[in-house]
Short mmCIF file of C-alpha atoms in Angstrom, two decimals:
data_model
loop_
_atom_site.label_atom_id
_atom_site.label_comp_id
_atom_site.label_asym_id
_atom_site.label_seq_id
_atom_site.Cartn_x
_atom_site.Cartn_y
_atom_site.Cartn_z
CA MET A 1 -10.20 4.61 12.47
CA LYS A 2 -12.17 7.99 12.14
CA HIS A 3 -12.57 9.57 9.07
CA ASN A 4 -12.56 13.71 9.80
CA ALA A 5 -13.70 14.88 6.22
CA ALA A 6 -16.54 12.39 6.94
CA ILE A 7 -17.21 13.77 10.24
CA SER A 8 -17.30 17.47 9.70
CA ASP A 9 -19.23 16.37 6.16
CA GLN A 10 -22.31 13.80 7.29
CA GLY A 11 -21.53 14.17 11.16
CA SER A 12 -20.83 11.26 13.41
CA LEU A 13 -19.42 8.30 11.99
CA GLU A 14 -22.57 6.61 13.76
CA GLY A 15 -24.75 8.72 11.21
CA LEU A 16 -23.05 7.25 8.79
CA THR A 17 -25.81 4.76 7.63
CA ARG A 18 -25.56 3.18 4.57
CA ARG A 19 -28.48 4.74 3.02
CA THR A 20 -26.68 8.11 3.49
CA LEU A 21 -23.69 6.06 1.77
CA LEU A 22 -25.31 5.55 -0.71
CA LYS A 23 -26.28 9.10 -1.27
CA GLY A 24 -22.92 10.35 -0.42
CA SER A 25 -21.73 9.53 -4.70
CA ALA A 26 -24.58 12.25 -5.73
CA ALA A 27 -24.91 15.24 -2.93
CA ALA A 28 -22.11 17.76 -1.59
CA ALA A 29 -20.75 18.55 -5.42
CA GLY A 30 -18.88 21.45 -3.59
CA ALA A 31 -17.73 19.80 -0.76
CA THR A 32 -14.26 19.82 -3.21
CA ALA A 33 -13.77 23.03 -4.27
CA VAL A 34 -11.13 23.94 -1.54
CA PHE A 35 -9.15 21.34 -3.05
CA ALA A 36 -9.32 21.82 -6.80
CA ALA A 37 -9.86 25.63 -7.34
CA GLY A 38 -6.25 26.25 -5.01
CA PRO A 39 -5.29 29.81 -3.96
CA ALA A 40 -7.82 31.46 -6.57
CA ALA A 41 -11.39 29.67 -6.52
CA GLY A 42 -12.18 28.81 -10.37
CA ALA A 43 -9.04 29.32 -11.60
CA THR A 44 -6.03 27.39 -11.85
CA PRO A 45 -2.68 28.62 -12.13
CA PRO A 46 -0.93 28.26 -15.46
CA VAL A 47 2.54 27.02 -14.09
CA PHE A 48 0.44 24.20 -12.58
CA ARG A 49 -2.03 23.24 -15.02
CA HIS A 50 -1.93 19.65 -14.85
CA GLY A 51 -3.25 20.19 -11.43
CA VAL A 52 -1.94 17.78 -7.81
CA ALA A 53 -2.31 14.20 -7.06
CA SER A 54 -1.12 12.19 -4.38
CA GLY A 55 -0.25 8.33 -4.51
CA ASP A 56 0.30 5.26 -2.62
CA PRO A 57 -0.54 5.81 0.70
CA LEU A 58 1.67 4.39 4.06
CA PRO A 59 1.32 4.86 7.80
CA ASP A 60 4.05 7.24 7.86
CA GLY A 61 3.68 8.68 4.24
CA VAL A 62 2.57 9.34 0.83
CA ILE A 63 3.42 10.73 -2.80
CA VAL A 64 2.55 13.85 -3.77
CA TRP A 65 2.61 15.14 -7.14
CA THR A 66 2.65 17.95 -10.11
CA ARG A 67 3.78 19.00 -13.75
CA VAL A 68 5.09 22.77 -13.54
CA THR A 69 4.59 24.21 -17.07
CA VAL A 70 7.85 26.23 -16.67
CA SER A 71 6.66 28.51 -20.43
CA ASP A 72 4.16 28.55 -22.88
CA ASP A 73 6.59 26.33 -25.25
CA ALA A 74 7.01 24.12 -22.65
CA VAL A 75 4.29 21.61 -23.02
CA PRO A 76 4.06 18.16 -22.23
CA GLY A 77 6.38 16.20 -24.67
CA SER A 78 7.90 19.09 -26.06
CA GLY A 79 11.50 18.70 -24.25
CA LEU A 80 12.00 22.34 -23.76
CA GLY A 81 11.88 24.60 -20.96
CA GLU A 82 14.48 25.74 -18.52
CA PRO A 83 14.97 23.33 -14.83
CA THR A 84 12.91 25.71 -12.00
CA SER A 85 13.10 25.14 -8.43
CA VAL A 86 10.00 23.73 -6.84
CA ARG A 87 9.31 24.13 -3.10
CA TRP A 88 6.19 20.97 -1.72
CA GLU A 89 4.76 21.54 1.23
CA VAL A 90 2.41 18.98 3.71
CA ALA A 91 0.34 20.85 6.05
CA THR A 92 -1.90 19.77 9.46
CA ASP A 93 -4.17 21.83 8.03
CA GLU A 94 -5.05 23.67 4.68
CA ARG A 95 -4.26 27.07 5.82
CA PHE A 96 -1.22 25.62 6.11
CA ALA A 97 0.18 27.01 9.45
CA SER A 98 1.23 23.98 10.84
CA ILE A 99 3.58 21.81 8.46
CA ALA A 100 4.54 18.60 8.75
CA ALA A 101 7.08 17.92 6.03
CA SER A 102 8.65 20.25 3.29
CA GLY A 103 11.59 20.77 0.68
CA THR A 104 12.34 21.66 -2.63
CA THR A 105 13.44 19.71 -6.13
CA MET A 106 13.85 20.37 -9.39
CA ALA A 107 11.55 20.14 -12.57
CA THR A 108 13.41 19.36 -15.45
CA ALA A 109 12.82 18.39 -19.48
CA ASP A 110 14.27 15.05 -18.67
CA SER A 111 11.11 14.20 -16.33
CA ASP A 112 8.85 15.92 -18.35
CA HIS A 113 8.66 18.78 -15.53
CA THR A 114 6.50 16.61 -13.32
CA VAL A 115 7.70 16.51 -9.97
CA LYS A 116 7.12 13.57 -7.39
CA VAL A 117 8.32 13.22 -4.12
CA ASP A 118 7.86 10.55 -1.68
CA VAL A 119 7.03 12.19 1.88
CA THR A 120 8.13 10.36 4.90
CA GLY A 121 7.66 11.32 8.54
CA LEU A 122 3.70 11.10 8.19
CA VAL A 123 1.34 9.84 11.12
CA SER A 124 -0.28 7.26 10.26
CA ALA A 125 -4.92 7.56 9.92
CA ALA A 126 -4.48 11.02 9.24
CA ASP A 127 -5.69 13.72 6.17
CA TYR A 128 -3.00 16.23 5.30
CA PHE A 129 -2.45 18.76 2.68
CA TYR A 130 -0.52 19.35 0.42
CA ARG A 131 1.12 21.91 -2.04
CA PHE A 132 3.63 23.37 -4.17
CA VAL A 133 5.05 26.76 -5.08
CA ALA A 134 7.22 27.52 -8.37
CA GLN A 135 7.88 30.76 -10.46
CA GLY A 136 6.15 32.94 -7.91
CA GLN A 137 2.99 30.64 -8.02
CA THR A 138 0.79 28.73 -5.47
CA SER A 139 -0.72 25.36 -6.52
CA PRO A 140 -3.76 24.40 -6.13
CA VAL A 141 -3.52 22.26 -2.22
CA GLY A 142 -4.16 18.84 -2.77
CA ARG A 143 -5.62 16.59 0.21
CA THR A 144 -4.31 13.35 0.96
CA ARG A 145 -4.65 10.36 3.86
CA THR A 146 -2.20 8.04 5.13
CA ALA A 147 -2.49 4.43 5.79
CA PRO A 148 -3.48 3.46 9.38
CA ALA A 149 -0.13 1.93 11.51
CA ALA A 150 0.56 -1.90 10.80
CA ALA A 151 -1.31 -2.92 14.22
CA THR A 152 -4.33 -1.05 14.64
CA SER A 153 -7.96 -2.05 13.84
CA PRO A 154 -9.45 0.74 11.54
CA GLU A 155 -12.82 -0.24 12.32
CA PHE A 156 -13.81 -0.49 8.03
CA LEU A 157 -11.57 1.28 5.08
CA ARG A 158 -13.96 2.41 1.56
CA PHE A 159 -12.80 2.81 -1.60
CA GLY A 160 -12.99 3.70 -4.53
CA VAL A 161 -12.97 1.80 -7.70
CA VAL A 162 -12.63 2.61 -11.25
CA SER A 163 -10.22 1.54 -14.62
CA CYS A 164 -10.74 2.38 -18.29
CA SER A 165 -11.36 5.91 -19.19
CA ASN A 166 -11.94 6.93 -22.71
CA TRP A 167 -10.99 10.54 -23.29
CA GLU A 168 -12.68 9.96 -26.78
CA ALA A 169 -15.92 8.49 -25.39
CA GLY A 170 -17.15 10.90 -23.12
CA TYR A 171 -16.48 13.02 -19.90
CA PHE A 172 -15.41 11.94 -16.55
CA GLY A 173 -18.44 12.22 -14.86
CA ALA A 174 -17.73 9.06 -12.76
CA TYR A 175 -14.42 10.57 -11.27
CA ARG A 176 -16.44 13.91 -10.25
CA HIS A 177 -19.24 12.13 -8.22
CA LEU A 178 -16.62 10.16 -6.13
CA ALA A 179 -14.91 13.28 -5.61
CA ALA A 180 -18.07 14.66 -3.89
CA ARG A 181 -17.59 11.38 -1.42
CA ALA A 182 -16.04 12.31 1.83
CA ASP A 183 -15.74 8.95 3.18
CA LEU A 184 -13.05 7.71 0.91
CA ASP A 185 -9.47 6.17 2.05
CA ALA A 186 -8.22 6.32 -1.74
CA ILE A 187 -8.98 5.37 -5.37
CA VAL A 188 -7.93 2.09 -7.23
CA HIS A 189 -7.51 2.50 -10.40
CA LEU A 190 -7.10 -0.69 -12.30
CA GLY A 191 -6.00 0.05 -15.51
CA ASP A 192 -6.61 1.85 -19.28
CA TYR A 193 -5.85 5.29 -17.46
CA LEU A 194 -5.37 6.32 -20.57
CA TYR A 195 -5.90 4.97 -23.86
CA GLU A 196 -3.39 5.14 -27.02
CA TYR A 197 -5.41 5.17 -29.96
CA GLY A 198 -5.36 7.79 -32.73
CA ARG A 199 -8.44 10.10 -33.23
CA GLY A 200 -11.75 8.72 -34.24
CA ALA A 201 -10.15 4.80 -33.74
CA TYR A 202 -12.00 3.92 -30.47
CA ALA A 203 -14.36 6.97 -29.80
CA GLY A 204 -17.09 4.57 -28.99
CA ARG A 205 -21.10 4.33 -29.50
CA ASN A 206 -21.59 8.20 -29.69
CA GLY A 207 -18.65 9.40 -32.19
CA THR A 208 -15.24 11.40 -30.64
CA VAL A 209 -16.60 13.34 -27.97
CA ARG A 210 -13.86 15.13 -27.78
CA PRO A 211 -10.52 14.65 -30.05
CA HIS A 212 -7.37 13.26 -28.35
CA GLU A 213 -3.90 15.10 -28.22
CA PRO A 214 -1.88 14.35 -30.37
CA ALA A 215 -3.88 13.38 -32.84
CA GLY A 216 -1.84 9.68 -34.39
CA GLU A 217 -2.10 6.87 -32.15
CA ILE A 218 0.97 7.24 -29.39
CA VAL A 219 4.16 5.49 -30.40
CA SER A 220 7.10 7.62 -29.12
CA LEU A 221 7.92 9.20 -25.34
CA ALA A 222 6.69 12.24 -26.63
CA ASP A 223 3.67 10.77 -27.77
CA TYR A 224 2.99 9.46 -24.49
CA ARG A 225 3.84 11.93 -22.09
CA THR A 226 1.21 14.59 -24.52
CA ARG A 227 -1.39 11.93 -24.24
CA HIS A 228 -0.77 11.76 -20.72
CA GLY A 229 -0.80 15.77 -20.56
CA GLN A 230 -4.01 16.01 -21.84
CA TYR A 231 -6.09 13.44 -19.35
CA LYS A 232 -4.67 16.00 -16.19
CA THR A 233 -6.84 18.71 -17.82
CA ASP A 234 -9.77 16.86 -17.24
CA PRO A 235 -11.90 18.99 -14.61
CA ASP A 236 -13.53 15.88 -13.39
CA LEU A 237 -9.93 13.86 -12.66
CA LEU A 238 -7.96 17.00 -11.22
CA GLY A 239 -10.29 17.09 -9.10
CA LEU A 240 -10.12 13.65 -7.78
CA HIS A 241 -6.94 13.38 -7.68
CA ALA A 242 -6.93 16.43 -5.47
CA ARG A 243 -8.90 14.73 -3.06
CA PHE A 244 -7.84 11.37 -2.51
CA PRO A 245 -5.01 9.19 -3.00
CA PHE A 246 -4.28 7.11 -5.64
CA ILE A 247 -3.47 3.28 -6.17
CA CYS A 248 -3.20 2.25 -9.62
CA THR A 249 -1.51 -0.17 -11.72
CA TRP A 250 -1.63 -0.41 -15.82
CA ASP A 251 -3.27 -2.60 -17.73
CA ASP A 252 -2.53 -2.69 -21.56
CA HIS A 253 -3.71 0.95 -22.89
CA GLU A 254 -1.07 2.61 -21.20
CA SER A 255 1.56 1.06 -23.65
CA ALA A 256 -0.54 -0.98 -26.58
CA ASP A 257 -3.87 -2.80 -27.01
CA ASN A 258 -3.49 -6.80 -25.93
CA ALA A 259 0.39 -6.08 -24.91
CA TRP A 260 2.81 -8.85 -23.46
CA SER A 261 6.17 -9.02 -22.54
CA GLY A 262 7.23 -9.32 -25.84
CA GLY A 263 4.60 -6.91 -28.50
CA ALA A 264 0.91 -6.13 -28.70
CA ASN A 265 -2.17 -7.00 -30.72
CA HIS A 266 -1.46 -3.01 -32.54
CA HIS A 267 1.72 -3.29 -32.73
CA ASP A 268 3.91 -3.27 -36.27
CA PRO A 269 7.70 -2.96 -35.93
CA ALA A 270 7.69 -2.55 -39.51
CA THR A 271 5.87 0.76 -38.95
CA GLN A 272 5.87 1.60 -35.24
CA GLY A 273 9.79 0.44 -34.92
CA ALA A 274 11.06 -2.31 -31.67
CA TRP A 275 8.31 -2.69 -29.27
CA SER A 276 11.31 -2.78 -26.70
CA ASP A 277 11.75 1.35 -27.74
CA ARG A 278 7.84 1.90 -27.42
CA ARG A 279 7.04 -0.47 -24.11
CA ALA A 280 9.97 1.29 -22.39
CA ALA A 281 8.45 4.93 -24.08
CA SER A 282 5.05 4.00 -21.63
CA ALA A 283 6.53 3.26 -19.24
CA GLN A 284 8.40 6.40 -18.58
CA ALA A 285 5.64 8.69 -19.09
CA TYR A 286 3.94 6.65 -16.75
CA LEU A 287 6.08 6.70 -14.22
CA GLU A 288 6.73 10.38 -14.37
CA TRP A 289 2.53 11.27 -14.32
CA MET A 290 1.87 9.19 -12.02
CA PRO A 291 1.56 9.04 -8.43
CA VAL A 292 2.62 5.33 -8.65
CA ARG A 293 5.79 4.22 -6.14
CA ALA A 294 7.75 2.05 -8.20
CA ALA A 295 11.05 -0.34 -8.12
CA GLY A 296 13.33 0.41 -11.10
CA TYR A 297 12.85 3.19 -13.77
CA GLY A 298 11.07 2.51 -17.45
CA ALA A 299 10.56 -1.00 -19.04
CA ASP A 300 12.50 -2.40 -16.13
CA ALA A 301 10.38 -0.74 -13.41
CA ARG A 302 8.32 -3.25 -10.95
CA ILE A 303 4.84 -1.83 -9.92
CA TYR A 304 3.12 -4.97 -8.55
CA ARG A 305 3.74 -3.98 -4.99
CA ARG A 306 1.46 -4.38 -2.32
CA LEU A 307 -0.05 -2.02 0.85
CA ARG A 308 -1.32 -2.73 3.95
CA PHE A 309 -4.37 -1.04 5.82
CA GLY A 310 -3.64 -1.96 9.20
CA THR A 311 -4.41 -5.44 10.79
CA LEU A 312 -8.34 -4.97 8.60
CA ALA A 313 -6.72 -5.58 4.74
CA GLU A 314 -3.52 -5.40 2.73
CA LEU A 315 -4.53 -4.79 -0.99
CA SER A 316 -1.66 -6.26 -3.35
CA MET A 317 -1.54 -4.76 -6.72
CA LEU A 318 -0.70 -6.72 -9.60
CA ASP A 319 0.96 -6.29 -13.22
CA LEU A 320 -0.39 -8.29 -15.68
CA ARG A 321 1.10 -6.80 -19.02
CA SER A 322 4.56 -6.78 -18.02
CA TYR A 323 5.65 -10.49 -17.89
CA ARG A 324 2.82 -12.24 -19.49
CA ASP A 325 3.24 -14.46 -22.25
CA GLU A 326 1.73 -13.94 -25.74
CA GLU A 327 -2.30 -14.65 -25.70
CA ALA A 328 -3.11 -17.92 -27.40
CA LYS A 329 -4.39 -16.63 -30.84
CA PRO A 330 -7.97 -17.49 -32.15
CA GLY A 331 -8.12 -21.57 -32.98
CA ALA A 332 -4.88 -22.32 -31.85
CA GLY A 333 -7.06 -24.87 -28.73
CA TRP A 334 -7.82 -24.09 -25.34
CA ARG A 335 -4.78 -26.92 -24.91
CA VAL A 336 -2.65 -24.32 -25.21
CA ALA A 337 -4.05 -21.59 -22.86
CA ASP A 338 -4.27 -24.51 -20.50
CA SER A 339 -0.11 -24.79 -21.00
CA ASP A 340 2.13 -25.01 -17.88
CA ALA A 341 4.76 -23.27 -19.96
CA ARG A 342 3.11 -19.82 -20.37
CA SER A 343 2.19 -17.28 -17.45
CA ILE A 344 0.04 -14.58 -16.71
CA THR A 345 1.87 -13.09 -13.75
CA GLY A 346 5.75 -14.44 -14.39
CA LYS A 347 7.32 -17.21 -12.43
CA GLU A 348 8.67 -14.12 -9.83
CA GLN A 349 4.93 -12.36 -9.89
CA MET A 350 2.95 -15.51 -9.05
CA GLU A 351 5.97 -16.64 -6.25
CA TRP A 352 5.46 -13.02 -4.58
CA LEU A 353 1.27 -13.16 -5.27
CA THR A 354 1.34 -16.89 -3.17
CA ALA A 355 3.47 -16.04 -0.86
CA GLY A 356 1.98 -12.54 0.79
CA LEU A 357 -1.39 -14.13 0.30
CA ALA A 358 -0.03 -17.05 2.71
CA SER A 359 1.65 -14.74 4.63
CA ALA A 360 -0.62 -11.40 5.05
CA PRO A 361 -0.96 -10.93 8.83
CA VAL A 362 -4.92 -9.07 7.80
CA GLN A 363 -8.16 -10.63 7.63
CA TRP A 364 -8.94 -9.14 3.87
CA LYS A 365 -6.01 -10.07 1.75
CA LEU A 366 -7.49 -8.07 -1.49
CA VAL A 367 -6.09 -8.37 -4.92
CA GLY A 368 -5.83 -5.14 -7.20
CA ASN A 369 -6.60 -7.50 -10.73
CA SER A 370 -6.13 -5.47 -14.53
CA VAL A 371 -8.29 -8.75 -16.19
CA MET A 372 -11.00 -11.15 -15.08
CA ILE A 373 -9.91 -13.97 -13.11
CA ALA A 374 -13.33 -15.84 -12.78
CA PRO A 375 -14.10 -18.42 -15.23
CA LEU A 376 -16.00 -16.88 -18.24
CA VAL A 377 -17.00 -20.55 -19.95
CA PHE A 378 -19.35 -22.29 -22.33
CA PRO A 379 -20.21 -24.50 -21.11
CA PRO A 380 -18.56 -25.95 -18.15
CA LEU A 381 -19.68 -29.64 -18.17
CA GLU A 382 -19.95 -31.64 -15.38
CA PRO A 383 -16.91 -35.24 -15.49
CA SER A 384 -18.80 -37.45 -14.72
CA THR A 385 -21.10 -37.28 -17.54
CA THR A 386 -19.14 -35.18 -19.89
CA ALA A 387 -15.87 -37.31 -19.77
CA ALA A 388 -16.52 -39.52 -23.00
CA PHE A 389 -17.72 -36.36 -24.68
CA THR A 390 -14.87 -34.20 -24.32
CA SER A 391 -12.19 -36.57 -24.85
CA THR A 392 -13.63 -37.23 -27.74
CA VAL A 393 -14.25 -34.04 -29.46
CA GLY A 394 -10.91 -32.22 -28.06
CA ILE A 395 -12.45 -29.42 -25.98
CA PRO A 396 -12.28 -28.85 -21.99
CA GLN A 397 -14.09 -29.81 -19.46
CA SER A 398 -13.98 -27.23 -17.87
CA GLY A 399 -15.39 -25.07 -20.80
CA LEU A 400 -14.79 -23.34 -23.49
CA SER A 401 -13.32 -19.42 -22.64
CA VAL A 402 -14.33 -16.33 -24.57
CA ASN A 403 -11.58 -13.64 -23.97
CA GLY A 404 -7.85 -15.57 -24.25
CA ASP A 405 -6.66 -11.97 -22.91
CA GLN A 406 -8.15 -12.83 -18.80
CA TRP A 407 -7.32 -15.71 -16.79
CA ASP A 408 -9.18 -17.72 -18.93
CA GLY A 409 -6.03 -17.78 -21.84
CA TYR A 410 -3.52 -18.76 -18.54
CA THR A 411 -5.47 -21.81 -16.76
CA ALA A 412 -2.44 -23.11 -15.59
CA ASP A 413 -1.56 -19.90 -13.72
CA ARG A 414 -5.33 -19.92 -12.38
CA ARG A 415 -4.96 -23.10 -10.86
CA ARG A 416 -1.13 -22.91 -8.90
CA LEU A 417 -2.94 -19.34 -7.31
CA PHE A 418 -6.39 -21.40 -6.98
CA ARG A 419 -4.70 -24.53 -5.44
CA THR A 420 -2.48 -22.47 -2.94
CA ILE A 421 -4.99 -20.47 -2.11
CA SER A 422 -7.04 -23.51 -1.23
CA GLU A 423 -4.35 -25.69 0.32
CA GLN A 424 -3.04 -23.34 2.83
CA GLN A 425 -7.04 -22.32 3.66
CA ILE A 426 -6.43 -18.73 2.57
CA ALA A 427 -9.80 -16.90 4.12
CA ASP A 428 -11.13 -13.44 2.97
CA VAL A 429 -9.71 -13.14 -0.45
CA VAL A 430 -10.93 -10.57 -2.88
CA PHE A 431 -9.91 -9.85 -6.81
CA LEU A 432 -11.03 -5.86 -7.61
CA THR A 433 -11.24 -6.22 -11.12
CA GLY A 434 -11.71 -3.96 -14.24
CA ASP A 435 -10.78 -4.33 -18.13
CA ILE A 436 -13.85 -5.71 -19.49
CA HIS A 437 -16.39 -2.98 -19.30
CA THR A 438 -18.87 -4.32 -17.49
CA SER A 439 -20.54 -5.49 -13.92
CA TRP A 440 -19.74 -8.37 -12.38
CA ALA A 441 -19.88 -10.34 -8.38
CA ALA A 442 -18.73 -14.36 -8.35
CA ASP A 443 -17.43 -16.29 -6.04
CA LEU A 444 -13.88 -17.88 -7.68
CA PRO A 445 -15.00 -21.58 -7.61
CA ILE A 446 -12.31 -24.73 -7.86
CA ASP A 447 -14.60 -26.36 -10.40
CA ALA A 448 -16.82 -24.19 -11.96
CA ALA A 449 -18.93 -27.48 -13.39
CA GLN A 450 -19.07 -28.63 -9.89
CA TYR A 451 -19.90 -24.53 -8.21
CA PRO A 452 -20.55 -24.82 -5.53
CA GLY A 453 -19.76 -28.71 -4.13
CA ALA A 454 -16.26 -28.52 -4.91
CA GLY A 455 -15.91 -24.83 -3.16
CA THR A 456 -14.78 -21.80 -3.52
CA VAL A 457 -11.43 -19.55 -2.96
CA GLY A 458 -12.21 -16.31 -2.67
CA THR A 459 -14.27 -13.25 -4.58
CA GLU A 460 -14.44 -10.98 -7.76
CA PHE A 461 -15.89 -7.46 -7.75
CA VAL A 462 -15.44 -6.40 -11.62
CA VAL A 463 -16.10 -2.41 -12.14
CA PRO A 464 -17.58 -0.70 -15.25
CA SER A 465 -15.64 1.48 -17.42
CA VAL A 466 -16.13 5.22 -16.42
CA THR A 467 -16.37 5.57 -20.46
CA SER A 468 -15.05 3.01 -22.34
CA SER A 469 -17.53 1.02 -24.27
CA SER A 470 -19.74 -1.71 -22.57
CA VAL A 471 -21.38 -4.41 -24.63
CA GLY A 472 -24.71 -2.43 -24.42
CA ASP A 473 -22.76 0.06 -26.21
CA LEU A 474 -21.38 -2.30 -29.16
CA VAL A 475 -24.79 -3.96 -29.84
CA ARG A 476 -26.89 -1.32 -28.88
CA VAL A 477 -29.56 -2.71 -27.29
CA ASN A 478 -30.42 -4.30 -24.07
CA SER A 479 -28.22 -6.45 -23.10
CA THR A 480 -30.30 -8.06 -19.93
CA PRO A 481 -30.94 -11.44 -21.57
CA LEU A 482 -27.44 -12.22 -22.23
CA ALA A 483 -26.39 -11.10 -18.91
CA ASP A 484 -29.26 -13.49 -17.40
CA SER A 485 -27.69 -16.77 -19.90
CA ILE A 486 -24.24 -16.03 -18.76
CA ARG A 487 -25.69 -16.71 -15.14
CA ALA A 488 -27.39 -19.17 -16.20
CA ILE A 489 -24.09 -21.03 -17.78
CA ASN A 490 -21.71 -20.07 -14.57
CA ARG A 491 -23.76 -19.84 -11.87
CA HIS A 492 -21.23 -18.81 -9.29
CA PHE A 493 -21.88 -15.11 -10.97
CA HIS A 494 -23.83 -13.59 -9.11
CA TYR A 495 -24.44 -10.46 -11.09
CA VAL A 496 -23.49 -9.48 -14.70
CA GLU A 497 -24.67 -5.92 -15.43
CA LEU A 498 -23.46 -5.35 -19.46
CA ASP A 499 -24.74 -1.81 -20.51
CA SER A 500 -23.91 1.23 -18.06
CA HIS A 501 -20.76 3.11 -17.48
CA GLY A 502 -19.71 4.23 -13.65
CA TYR A 503 -17.50 3.14 -10.48
CA GLY A 504 -17.37 1.39 -7.54
CA VAL A 505 -17.21 1.84 -4.04
CA LEU A 506 -15.44 -1.27 -2.10
CA GLU A 507 -16.72 -0.97 1.94
CA VAL A 508 -13.94 -3.52 3.72
CA THR A 509 -14.99 -4.25 7.72
CA ALA A 510 -14.42 -7.48 9.68
CA GLU A 511 -17.63 -9.19 9.10
CA HIS A 512 -18.05 -8.40 5.30
CA ALA A 513 -16.12 -6.73 2.21
CA ARG A 514 -18.50 -5.34 -0.27
CA MET A 515 -19.29 -3.68 -3.61
CA ASP A 516 -21.72 -1.28 -4.39
CA TRP A 517 -21.69 -0.22 -8.14
CA PHE A 518 -22.75 3.42 -9.29
CA TYR A 519 -23.86 4.11 -12.69
CA LEU A 520 -23.40 7.04 -14.51
CA HIS A 521 -26.75 8.13 -16.87
CA ASP A 522 -25.72 9.79 -19.25
CA ILE A 523 -21.04 10.18 -20.37
CA VAL A 524 -21.68 12.51 -22.96
CA ASP A 525 -23.36 14.67 -20.80
CA PRO A 526 -20.67 16.09 -19.00
CA ASN A 527 -23.30 17.54 -16.02
CA THR A 528 -24.62 13.51 -15.78
CA THR A 529 -26.35 12.36 -12.16
CA VAL A 530 -25.71 9.21 -11.17
CA ARG A 531 -27.41 6.57 -9.65
CA HIS A 532 -26.71 3.67 -7.09
CA GLY A 533 -27.43 0.06 -8.85
CA ALA A 534 -26.47 -2.64 -6.92
CA SER A 535 -24.96 -3.86 -3.54
CA PHE A 536 -22.96 -7.21 -2.70
CA ALA A 537 -20.81 -8.50 0.00
CA VAL A 538 -19.37 -11.56 0.45
CA PRO A 539 -19.36 -12.45 4.14
CA SER A 540 -16.57 -13.25 5.93
CA GLY A 541 -15.54 -17.00 5.28
CA GLY A 542 -19.06 -17.00 3.27
CA ARG A 543 -19.92 -16.49 -0.60
CA VAL A 544 -21.55 -14.44 -2.61
CA GLU A 545 -24.62 -12.66 -1.74
CA ARG A 546 -27.03 -9.72 -3.01
CA ARG A 547 -27.99 -6.63 0.24
#
């Protein structure tokens, strides 16, 4: 598969050496100007002040999105503003001389004047340009890309991978540096696209860099719409949306902290109403404001889904909030977390995931996974020498988990999934994960205490937060000794970095899946530079290794 943008910006594909690609995140800063600036350089038409976006690319289609501000008082969440007609156009060239698809739709207050069109009839593995016209104004021009055809074998795929972008904690420089690249197929956003807290409630070590709107914690549909609208005024986020298609899932903060099917840690029914109402409001606003292809609507929407990229890779995006049981309470004991009756995926999604992994007609099975699946325990104990101790004291041989919000709090589900991968000999499974605001590379052990002898079932690459507080931010000291201790106790972790903010770039070829981590120098600086942090890869059929 050829990447036209990469060819035009950096010469031939043969010239795209590893060194060139690693520099790509900090180079060509002006490359996206034509996409972000729209018809008048440096100015965004006020009707389209929330930009444009695309997402969920298929071989023959892609979603395109915008929001129309029909009047000055018709701000997000207001419920105000008359319906208006919106024309959309998709072209093969940025001057729109060759229109590939077009049509007209309506923007109404019922959908907060957002417009989301699932465009079909496009050519596979091709760059397209799109725009909208409403009330005599033309939107910024976006660029997107369709997926390779199912029967083709692309030479490589590259995805930007991000999570956890808290408006109040800093600026979204990670998005700006990703937008400067010319070699990505899509952006995979693994959740916490926005945060629900009120002003100052979760600002980070630097205080409130820029305040949230609305001022209070968001609970109602109007609140969630307002917060989505605020995030889509960030220039770096606007630029990245206009540059590449997004593939997204939600985690908890799109609704409320540590959300589960029946509630959330920070939801109080006595003061905030029924959880079902809040969850429905958050889901409706998310589906209005995000270029996501979902089945159903509102709280009943199903956003776990698969996207295929030729015969090289398939990406299964999980929803680990809508169907999970409540997290085991502190002090409840490890047997609660290990109960077969508890699930993080729900029965239907687990069956969908395991069946899809087993039948995938591709080499690499990628899983978009919002919370860490690799066991993080202290310590995993070797069973032949510690059985008497563990049975007497009442702790699991697998070790005590430190975060029940992750798969460690739902070990029966993880065991079911790992058993399927192992018994059906499913190779080249890679989980892409966010949530924990830190960077990790791990093999996925069948038994952590007997790693690597007991075997592995895949790989996990975890990306840091865009801005949300890291461990280093919280402890305010260099956390390298802690990272070293974690790796010493949990030997399946090959890379642990607990301090930095940034993003990942995943490259997939027939030979390997490789993650490169990039770290920002200062998230409080809107013009922050970036550095390359580390590279780890898993060879096809192998285990994680440093590159």
